[in-house]
PDB file of C-alpha atoms in Angstrom:
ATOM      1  CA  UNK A   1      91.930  77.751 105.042  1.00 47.00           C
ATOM      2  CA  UNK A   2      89.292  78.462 108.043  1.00 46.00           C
ATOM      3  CA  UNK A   3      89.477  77.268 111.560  1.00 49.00           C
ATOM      4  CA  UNK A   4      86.710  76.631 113.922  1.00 49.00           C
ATOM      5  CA  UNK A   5      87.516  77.707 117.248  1.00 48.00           C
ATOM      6  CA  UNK A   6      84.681  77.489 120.391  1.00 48.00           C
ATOM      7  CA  UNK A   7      86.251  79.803 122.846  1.00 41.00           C
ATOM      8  CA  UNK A   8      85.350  80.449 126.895  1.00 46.00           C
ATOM      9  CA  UNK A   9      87.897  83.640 127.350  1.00 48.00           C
ATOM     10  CA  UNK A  10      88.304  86.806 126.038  1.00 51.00           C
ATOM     11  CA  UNK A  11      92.034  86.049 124.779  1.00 54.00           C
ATOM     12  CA  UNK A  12      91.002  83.033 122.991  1.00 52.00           C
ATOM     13  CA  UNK A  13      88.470  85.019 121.550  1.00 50.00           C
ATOM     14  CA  UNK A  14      90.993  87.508 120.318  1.00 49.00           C
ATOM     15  CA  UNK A  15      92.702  84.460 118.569  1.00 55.00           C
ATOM     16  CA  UNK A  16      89.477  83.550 116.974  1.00 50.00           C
ATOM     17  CA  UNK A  17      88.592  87.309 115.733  1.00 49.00           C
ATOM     18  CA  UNK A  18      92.016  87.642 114.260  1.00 53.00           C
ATOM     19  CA  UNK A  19      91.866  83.863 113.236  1.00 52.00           C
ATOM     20  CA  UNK A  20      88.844  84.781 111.435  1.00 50.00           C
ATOM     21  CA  UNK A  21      89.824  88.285 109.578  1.00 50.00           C
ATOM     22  CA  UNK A  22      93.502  85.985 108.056  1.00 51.00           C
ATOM     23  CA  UNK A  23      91.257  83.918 106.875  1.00 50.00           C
ATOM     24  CA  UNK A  24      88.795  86.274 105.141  1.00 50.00           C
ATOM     25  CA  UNK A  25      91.704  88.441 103.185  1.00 50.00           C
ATOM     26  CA  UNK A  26      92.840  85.027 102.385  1.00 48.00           C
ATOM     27  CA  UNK A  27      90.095  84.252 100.680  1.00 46.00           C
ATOM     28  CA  UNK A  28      88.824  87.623  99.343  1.00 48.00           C
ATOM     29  CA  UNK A  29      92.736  88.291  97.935  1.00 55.00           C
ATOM     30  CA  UNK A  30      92.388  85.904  95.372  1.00 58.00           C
ATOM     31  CA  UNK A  31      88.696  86.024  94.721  1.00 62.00           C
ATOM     32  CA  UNK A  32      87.709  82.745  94.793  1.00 71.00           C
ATOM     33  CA  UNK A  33      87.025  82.114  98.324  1.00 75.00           C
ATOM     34  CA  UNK A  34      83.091  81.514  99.631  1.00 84.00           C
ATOM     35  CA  UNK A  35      83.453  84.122 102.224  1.00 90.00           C
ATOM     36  CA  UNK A  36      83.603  84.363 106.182  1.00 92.00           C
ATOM     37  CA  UNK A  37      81.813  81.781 107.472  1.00 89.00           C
ATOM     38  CA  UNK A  38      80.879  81.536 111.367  1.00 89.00           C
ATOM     39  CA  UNK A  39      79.040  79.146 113.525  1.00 91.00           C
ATOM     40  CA  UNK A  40      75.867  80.444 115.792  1.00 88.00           C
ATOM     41  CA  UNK A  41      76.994  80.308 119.463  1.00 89.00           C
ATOM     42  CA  UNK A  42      74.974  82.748 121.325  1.00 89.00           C
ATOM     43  CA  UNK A  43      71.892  82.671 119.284  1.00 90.00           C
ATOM     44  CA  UNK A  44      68.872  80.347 118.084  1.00 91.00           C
ATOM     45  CA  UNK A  45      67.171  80.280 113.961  1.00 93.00           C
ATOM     46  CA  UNK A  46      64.357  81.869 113.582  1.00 94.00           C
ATOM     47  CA  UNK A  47      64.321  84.154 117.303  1.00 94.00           C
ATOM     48  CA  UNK A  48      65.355  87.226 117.448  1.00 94.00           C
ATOM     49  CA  UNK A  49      68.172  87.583 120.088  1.00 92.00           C
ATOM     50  CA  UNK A  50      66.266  91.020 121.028  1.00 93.00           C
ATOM     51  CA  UNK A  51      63.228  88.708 122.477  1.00 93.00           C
ATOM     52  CA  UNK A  52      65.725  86.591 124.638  1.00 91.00           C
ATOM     53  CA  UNK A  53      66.079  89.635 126.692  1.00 92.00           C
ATOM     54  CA  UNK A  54      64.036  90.272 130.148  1.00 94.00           C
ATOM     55  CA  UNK A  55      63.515  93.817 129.758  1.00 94.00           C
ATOM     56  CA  UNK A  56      62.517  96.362 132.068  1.00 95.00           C
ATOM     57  CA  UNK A  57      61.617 100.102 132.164  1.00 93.00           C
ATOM     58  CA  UNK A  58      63.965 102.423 133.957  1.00 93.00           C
ATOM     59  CA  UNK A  59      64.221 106.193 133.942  1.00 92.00           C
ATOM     60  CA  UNK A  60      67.627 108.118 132.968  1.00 94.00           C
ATOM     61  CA  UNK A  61      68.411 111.575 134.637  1.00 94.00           C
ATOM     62  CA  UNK A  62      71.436 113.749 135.131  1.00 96.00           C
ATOM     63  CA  UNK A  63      71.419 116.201 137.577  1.00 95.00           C
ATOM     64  CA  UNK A  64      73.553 118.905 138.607  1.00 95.00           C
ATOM     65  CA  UNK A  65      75.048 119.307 141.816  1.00 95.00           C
ATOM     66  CA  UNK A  66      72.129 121.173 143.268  1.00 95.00           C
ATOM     67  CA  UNK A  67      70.124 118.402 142.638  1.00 92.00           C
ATOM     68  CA  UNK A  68      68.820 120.268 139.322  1.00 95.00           C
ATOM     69  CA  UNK A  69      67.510 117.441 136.607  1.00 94.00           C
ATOM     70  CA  UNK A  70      69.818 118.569 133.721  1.00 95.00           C
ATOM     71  CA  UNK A  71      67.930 115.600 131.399  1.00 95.00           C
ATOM     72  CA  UNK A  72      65.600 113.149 132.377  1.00 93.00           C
ATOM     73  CA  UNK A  73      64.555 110.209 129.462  1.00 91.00           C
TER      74      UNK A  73
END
């Protein structure tokens, strides 16, 4: 038994998450079942979500209270 649920909040996608992992031990309990199967929603075949993303360079530093860099990346 699997359900395909498109969901817009974070509570329906709770329901789907928990929708999802019933229906996996369902399936993997008696050893028959194909497997968790999802749909692609936030992703397209063949890209690599990684190169959908406008990056940019930024520097990381933590200083102390004296104004001391502690670590800079």
């Amino acid at each position: 038994m699997t359900e395909t649920i498109k969901t817009q909040t974070s509570a329906a996608a709770a329901k789907t998450v928990e929708t999802a992992a019933v229906s996996r031990s369902a399936s993997s309990s008696s050893g028959t079942g194909a497997g968790l199967q999802c749909q692609r929603f936030f992703s397209r075949p063949g890209v690599s979500p990684y190169d959908e993303i406008q990056w940019e360079r930024r520097t990381a530093s933590i200083v102390d209270s004296k104004g001391n860099s502690i670590f800079e990346q």
